[in-house]
Amino acid sequence: MQFMLLFSRQGKLRLQKWYVPLSDKEKKKITRELVQTVLARKPKMCSFLEWRDLKIVYKRYASLYFCCAIEDQDNELITLEIIHRYVELLDKYFGSVCELDIIFNFEKAYFILDEFLLGGEVQETSKKNVLKAIEQADLLQEVYNFCFFVKAHQHAGLIHIILFNFFQVAEKLFITFTI
């Protein structure tokens, strides 16, 4: 896969992941051309199209288009499955993902994509394993945020309550990592 773009029906870019080195100018040009091309297509048209020396595979889910560029020898149906798997992962994480989830939690959307794809290739086929890695990262973030909170409030006299909560989070984290 060369790149993946997520954009709205209004043509607003919501996520972009490039697996080939291109200048910002070239990325903007490609994005503009592809968004216009895909949005101009009728809903009943095929989700595959030839564009330049690449094949474009796209699928609309609710108000978002998921669009991937692949090389000529790559399989369009597998790419469609990759798009679908990514949407399933987003759905599992966000609980029926919508455009606002991507807008306000774009870092999570990128993180999920990075756990699933590496260098434009599927690195983990198991939804369970991808979601487990994301859950572990979320728990680590909770611990980090908690430690930062403790440091900021260490003189407030609430240390015993804070430490009790910390050990609850730490125990949850330990159980998750040992399973």
PDB file of C-alpha atoms in Angstrom:
ATOM      1  CA  MET A   1       0.000   0.000   0.000  1.00  0.00           C
ATOM      2  CA  GLN A   2       1.280   3.420  -0.940  1.00  0.00           C
ATOM      3  CA  PHE A   3      -1.038   5.477   1.240  1.00  0.00           C
ATOM      4  CA  MET A   4      -4.401   5.609   2.989  1.00  0.00           C
ATOM      5  CA  LEU A   5      -6.721   8.601   3.126  1.00  0.00           C
ATOM      6  CA  LEU A   6      -9.894   9.118   5.148  1.00  0.00           C
ATOM      7  CA  PHE A   7     -12.109  11.976   4.069  1.00  0.00           C
ATOM      8  CA  SER A   8     -15.675  13.146   4.549  1.00  0.00           C
ATOM      9  CA  ARG A   9     -18.465  13.437   1.972  1.00  0.00           C
ATOM     10  CA  GLN A  10     -17.702  17.162   1.969  1.00  0.00           C
ATOM     11  CA  GLY A  11     -14.104  16.459   0.953  1.00  0.00           C
ATOM     12  CA  LYS A  12     -12.492  17.262   4.320  1.00  0.00           C
ATOM     13  CA  LEU A  13      -9.392  15.188   4.948  1.00  0.00           C
ATOM     14  CA  ARG A  14      -9.640  13.425   8.317  1.00  0.00           C
ATOM     15  CA  LEU A  15      -6.638  11.088   8.291  1.00  0.00           C
ATOM     16  CA  GLN A  16      -3.711  10.463   5.966  1.00  0.00           C
ATOM     17  CA  LYS A  17      -0.986   7.865   6.179  1.00  0.00           C
ATOM     18  CA  TRP A  18       1.770   7.803   3.579  1.00  0.00           C
ATOM     19  CA  TYR A  19       4.023   4.786   3.128  1.00  0.00           C
ATOM     20  CA  VAL A  20       6.092   6.312   0.329  1.00  0.00           C
ATOM     21  CA  PRO A  21       8.263   9.424   0.526  1.00  0.00           C
ATOM     22  CA  LEU A  22       6.600  12.369  -1.220  1.00  0.00           C
ATOM     23  CA  SER A  23       6.863  16.112  -0.816  1.00  0.00           C
ATOM     24  CA  ASP A  24       4.079  17.944   0.997  1.00  0.00           C
ATOM     25  CA  LYS A  25       3.196  19.652  -2.274  1.00  0.00           C
ATOM     26  CA  GLU A  26       2.823  16.309  -4.046  1.00  0.00           C
ATOM     27  CA  LYS A  27       0.767  14.858  -1.170  1.00  0.00           C
ATOM     28  CA  LYS A  28      -1.624  17.821  -1.311  1.00  0.00           C
ATOM     29  CA  LYS A  29      -1.963  17.488  -5.072  1.00  0.00           C
ATOM     30  CA  ILE A  30      -2.638  13.738  -4.849  1.00  0.00           C
ATOM     31  CA  THR A  31      -5.124  14.236  -2.022  1.00  0.00           C
ATOM     32  CA  ARG A  32      -7.006  16.970  -3.879  1.00  0.00           C
ATOM     33  CA  GLU A  33      -7.188  14.910  -7.095  1.00  0.00           C
ATOM     34  CA  LEU A  34      -8.276  11.703  -5.388  1.00  0.00           C
ATOM     35  CA  VAL A  35     -10.890  13.308  -3.170  1.00  0.00           C
ATOM     36  CA  GLN A  36     -12.431  15.011  -6.213  1.00  0.00           C
ATOM     37  CA  THR A  37     -12.285  11.804  -8.261  1.00  0.00           C
ATOM     38  CA  VAL A  38     -13.825   9.554  -5.608  1.00  0.00           C
ATOM     39  CA  LEU A  39     -16.533  12.032  -4.586  1.00  0.00           C
ATOM     40  CA  ALA A  40     -17.545  12.487  -8.246  1.00  0.00           C
ATOM     41  CA  ARG A  41     -18.233   8.744  -8.641  1.00  0.00           C
ATOM     42  CA  LYS A  42     -21.760   7.409  -8.310  1.00  0.00           C
ATOM     43  CA  PRO A  43     -22.550   5.120  -5.325  1.00  0.00           C
ATOM     44  CA  LYS A  44     -23.212   2.061  -7.533  1.00  0.00           C
ATOM     45  CA  MET A  45     -19.873   2.329  -9.333  1.00  0.00           C
ATOM     46  CA  CYS A  46     -17.031  -0.093  -8.667  1.00  0.00           C
ATOM     47  CA  SER A  47     -14.836   0.686  -5.651  1.00  0.00           C
ATOM     48  CA  PHE A  48     -11.670   0.138  -7.702  1.00  0.00           C
ATOM     49  CA  LEU A  49     -10.188   2.520 -10.219  1.00  0.00           C
ATOM     50  CA  GLU A  50      -6.941   2.931 -12.075  1.00  0.00           C
ATOM     51  CA  TRP A  51      -5.214   6.205 -11.358  1.00  0.00           C
ATOM     52  CA  ARG A  52      -1.800   7.171 -12.673  1.00  0.00           C
ATOM     53  CA  ASP A  53       0.322   4.019 -12.239  1.00  0.00           C
ATOM     54  CA  LEU A  54      -1.630   2.899  -9.147  1.00  0.00           C
ATOM     55  CA  LYS A  55      -4.921   1.250  -8.316  1.00  0.00           C
ATOM     56  CA  ILE A  56      -7.258   3.073  -5.965  1.00  0.00           C
ATOM     57  CA  VAL A  57      -9.484   1.044  -3.657  1.00  0.00           C
ATOM     58  CA  TYR A  58     -12.088   2.900  -1.638  1.00  0.00           C
ATOM     59  CA  LYS A  59     -15.153   2.224   0.471  1.00  0.00           C
ATOM     60  CA  ARG A  60     -17.646   4.550   2.081  1.00  0.00           C
ATOM     61  CA  TYR A  61     -18.707   3.908   5.665  1.00  0.00           C
ATOM     62  CA  ALA A  62     -21.407   6.329   6.863  1.00  0.00           C
ATOM     63  CA  SER A  63     -20.016   9.819   6.156  1.00  0.00           C
ATOM     64  CA  LEU A  64     -16.372   8.752   5.693  1.00  0.00           C
ATOM     65  CA  TYR A  65     -14.505   7.469   2.670  1.00  0.00           C
ATOM     66  CA  PHE A  66     -11.563   5.134   3.276  1.00  0.00           C
ATOM     67  CA  CYS A  67      -9.267   5.281   0.270  1.00  0.00           C
ATOM     68  CA  CYS A  68      -6.079   3.282  -0.383  1.00  0.00           C
ATOM     69  CA  ALA A  69      -3.578   3.393  -3.218  1.00  0.00           C
ATOM     70  CA  ILE A  70      -1.930   0.112  -4.154  1.00  0.00           C
ATOM     71  CA  GLU A  71       0.518  -1.010  -6.790  1.00  0.00           C
ATOM     72  CA  ASP A  72      -0.608  -2.724  -9.973  1.00  0.00           C
ATOM     73  CA  GLN A  73       0.297  -6.243  -8.789  1.00  0.00           C
ATOM     74  CA  ASP A  74      -1.516  -5.876  -5.417  1.00  0.00           C
ATOM     75  CA  ASN A  75      -4.921  -7.463  -4.846  1.00  0.00           C
ATOM     76  CA  GLU A  76      -7.887  -5.088  -4.703  1.00  0.00           C
ATOM     77  CA  LEU A  77     -10.075  -7.473  -2.691  1.00  0.00           C
ATOM     78  CA  ILE A  78      -7.432  -7.910  -0.008  1.00  0.00           C
ATOM     79  CA  THR A  79      -7.124  -4.127   0.175  1.00  0.00           C
ATOM     80  CA  LEU A  80     -10.894  -3.860   0.573  1.00  0.00           C
ATOM     81  CA  GLU A  81     -10.625  -6.365   3.446  1.00  0.00           C
ATOM     82  CA  ILE A  82      -7.827  -4.289   5.005  1.00  0.00           C
ATOM     83  CA  ILE A  83     -10.087  -1.231   4.899  1.00  0.00           C
ATOM     84  CA  HIS A  84     -12.934  -3.232   6.429  1.00  0.00           C
ATOM     85  CA  ARG A  85     -10.704  -4.639   9.173  1.00  0.00           C
ATOM     86  CA  TYR A  86      -9.521  -1.136  10.051  1.00  0.00           C
ATOM     87  CA  VAL A  87     -13.138   0.032  10.288  1.00  0.00           C
ATOM     88  CA  GLU A  88     -13.933  -2.972  12.512  1.00  0.00           C
ATOM     89  CA  LEU A  89     -11.026  -2.055  14.790  1.00  0.00           C
ATOM     90  CA  LEU A  90     -12.204   1.547  14.977  1.00  0.00           C
ATOM     91  CA  ASP A  91     -15.746   0.344  15.715  1.00  0.00           C
ATOM     92  CA  LYS A  92     -14.545  -1.924  18.513  1.00  0.00           C
ATOM     93  CA  TYR A  93     -12.453   0.825  20.068  1.00  0.00           C
ATOM     94  CA  PHE A  94     -14.902   3.725  19.728  1.00  0.00           C
ATOM     95  CA  GLY A  95     -18.146   1.744  19.764  1.00  0.00           C
ATOM     96  CA  SER A  96     -19.586   2.409  16.289  1.00  0.00           C
ATOM     97  CA  VAL A  97     -17.027   4.908  15.027  1.00  0.00           C
ATOM     98  CA  CYS A  98     -18.189   8.150  13.465  1.00  0.00           C
ATOM     99  CA  GLU A  99     -16.465  11.090  11.839  1.00  0.00           C
ATOM    100  CA  LEU A 100     -16.380  13.023  15.122  1.00  0.00           C
ATOM    101  CA  ASP A 101     -14.442  10.173  16.773  1.00  0.00           C
ATOM    102  CA  ILE A 102     -11.756  10.545  14.106  1.00  0.00           C
ATOM    103  CA  ILE A 103     -11.743  14.341  14.406  1.00  0.00           C
ATOM    104  CA  PHE A 104     -11.459  14.492  18.199  1.00  0.00           C
ATOM    105  CA  ASN A 105      -9.377  11.341  18.706  1.00  0.00           C
ATOM    106  CA  PHE A 106      -7.201  11.366  15.600  1.00  0.00           C
ATOM    107  CA  GLU A 107      -4.156  10.219  17.591  1.00  0.00           C
ATOM    108  CA  LYS A 108      -6.046   7.028  18.553  1.00  0.00           C
ATOM    109  CA  ALA A 109      -7.115   6.473  14.944  1.00  0.00           C
ATOM    110  CA  TYR A 110      -3.463   6.742  13.870  1.00  0.00           C
ATOM    111  CA  PHE A 111      -2.338   4.504  16.726  1.00  0.00           C
ATOM    112  CA  ILE A 112      -4.850   1.800  15.765  1.00  0.00           C
ATOM    113  CA  LEU A 113      -3.724   2.031  12.138  1.00  0.00           C
ATOM    114  CA  ASP A 114      -0.063   1.783  13.176  1.00  0.00           C
ATOM    115  CA  GLU A 115      -0.783  -1.309  15.295  1.00  0.00           C
ATOM    116  CA  PHE A 116      -2.552  -2.891  12.320  1.00  0.00           C
ATOM    117  CA  LEU A 117      -0.328  -1.811   9.400  1.00  0.00           C
ATOM    118  CA  LEU A 118       3.428  -1.392   9.240  1.00  0.00           C
ATOM    119  CA  GLY A 119       5.006   0.144   6.177  1.00  0.00           C
ATOM    120  CA  GLY A 120       1.773  -0.319   4.247  1.00  0.00           C
ATOM    121  CA  GLU A 121       1.604  -4.054   4.999  1.00  0.00           C
ATOM    122  CA  VAL A 122      -0.607  -5.872   7.490  1.00  0.00           C
ATOM    123  CA  GLN A 123       1.487  -6.578  10.578  1.00  0.00           C
ATOM    124  CA  GLU A 124      -1.234  -8.094  12.781  1.00  0.00           C
ATOM    125  CA  THR A 125      -4.268  -9.955  11.445  1.00  0.00           C
ATOM    126  CA  SER A 126      -5.860 -10.621  14.828  1.00  0.00           C
ATOM    127  CA  LYS A 127      -8.345  -7.953  15.916  1.00  0.00           C
ATOM    128  CA  LYS A 128      -8.002  -9.258  19.450  1.00  0.00           C
ATOM    129  CA  ASN A 129      -4.221  -8.722  19.485  1.00  0.00           C
ATOM    130  CA  VAL A 130      -4.461  -5.230  18.007  1.00  0.00           C
ATOM    131  CA  LEU A 131      -7.128  -4.203  20.513  1.00  0.00           C
ATOM    132  CA  LYS A 132      -5.115  -5.726  23.368  1.00  0.00           C
ATOM    133  CA  ALA A 133      -2.055  -3.657  22.387  1.00  0.00           C
ATOM    134  CA  ILE A 134      -4.201  -0.529  22.271  1.00  0.00           C
ATOM    135  CA  GLU A 135      -5.752  -1.301  25.660  1.00  0.00           C
ATOM    136  CA  GLN A 136      -2.282  -1.763  27.165  1.00  0.00           C
ATOM    137  CA  ALA A 137      -1.127   1.545  25.713  1.00  0.00           C
ATOM    138  CA  ASP A 138      -4.231   3.239  27.128  1.00  0.00           C
ATOM    139  CA  LEU A 139      -3.472   1.792  30.572  1.00  0.00           C
ATOM    140  CA  LEU A 140       0.120   3.007  30.380  1.00  0.00           C
ATOM    141  CA  GLN A 141      -1.191   6.447  29.472  1.00  0.00           C
ATOM    142  CA  GLU A 142      -3.498   6.332  32.514  1.00  0.00           C
ATOM    143  CA  VAL A 143      -0.548   5.504  34.773  1.00  0.00           C
ATOM    144  CA  TYR A 144       1.522   8.311  33.243  1.00  0.00           C
ATOM    145  CA  ASN A 145      -1.343  10.798  33.655  1.00  0.00           C
ATOM    146  CA  PHE A 146      -1.872   9.607  37.202  1.00  0.00           C
ATOM    147  CA  CYS A 147       1.806  10.038  38.108  1.00  0.00           C
ATOM    148  CA  PHE A 148       1.731  13.523  36.614  1.00  0.00           C
ATOM    149  CA  PHE A 149      -1.391  14.293  38.675  1.00  0.00           C
ATOM    150  CA  VAL A 150       0.274  13.012  41.865  1.00  0.00           C
ATOM    151  CA  LYS A 151       3.346  15.130  41.212  1.00  0.00           C
ATOM    152  CA  ALA A 152       1.176  18.207  40.665  1.00  0.00           C
ATOM    153  CA  HIS A 153      -0.868  17.607  43.842  1.00  0.00           C
ATOM    154  CA  GLN A 154       1.715  16.126  46.188  1.00  0.00           C
ATOM    155  CA  HIS A 155       1.322  18.944  48.698  1.00  0.00           C
ATOM    156  CA  ALA A 156      -2.478  18.965  48.697  1.00  0.00           C
ATOM    157  CA  GLY A 157      -2.906  16.347  51.436  1.00  0.00           C
ATOM    158  CA  LEU A 158      -4.712  13.919  49.126  1.00  0.00           C
ATOM    159  CA  ILE A 159      -1.807  11.529  48.690  1.00  0.00           C
ATOM    160  CA  HIS A 160      -3.462   8.575  50.474  1.00  0.00           C
ATOM    161  CA  ILE A 161      -6.514   8.740  48.141  1.00  0.00           C
ATOM    162  CA  ILE A 162      -4.315   9.226  45.105  1.00  0.00           C
ATOM    163  CA  LEU A 163      -2.074   6.300  46.012  1.00  0.00           C
ATOM    164  CA  PHE A 164      -5.086   4.039  46.562  1.00  0.00           C
ATOM    165  CA  ASN A 165      -6.329   4.878  43.034  1.00  0.00           C
ATOM    166  CA  PHE A 166      -2.839   4.407  41.648  1.00  0.00           C
ATOM    167  CA  PHE A 167      -2.594   0.887  43.026  1.00  0.00           C
ATOM    168  CA  GLN A 168      -5.973   0.031  41.524  1.00  0.00           C
ATOM    169  CA  VAL A 169      -4.762   1.172  38.092  1.00  0.00           C
ATOM    170  CA  ALA A 170      -1.391  -0.546  38.559  1.00  0.00           C
ATOM    171  CA  GLU A 171      -3.096  -3.804  39.533  1.00  0.00           C
ATOM    172  CA  LYS A 172      -5.308  -3.603  36.431  1.00  0.00           C
ATOM    173  CA  LEU A 173      -2.235  -2.929  34.298  1.00  0.00           C
ATOM    174  CA  PHE A 174      -0.333  -5.848  35.833  1.00  0.00           C
ATOM    175  CA  ILE A 175      -3.234  -8.243  35.261  1.00  0.00           C
ATOM    176  CA  THR A 176      -3.545  -7.130  31.630  1.00  0.00           C
ATOM    177  CA  PHE A 177       0.151  -7.630  30.920  1.00  0.00           C
ATOM    178  CA  THR A 178       0.293 -11.070  32.539  1.00  0.00           C
ATOM    179  CA  ILE A 179      -2.713 -12.539  30.711  1.00  0.00           C
TER     180      ILE A 179
END
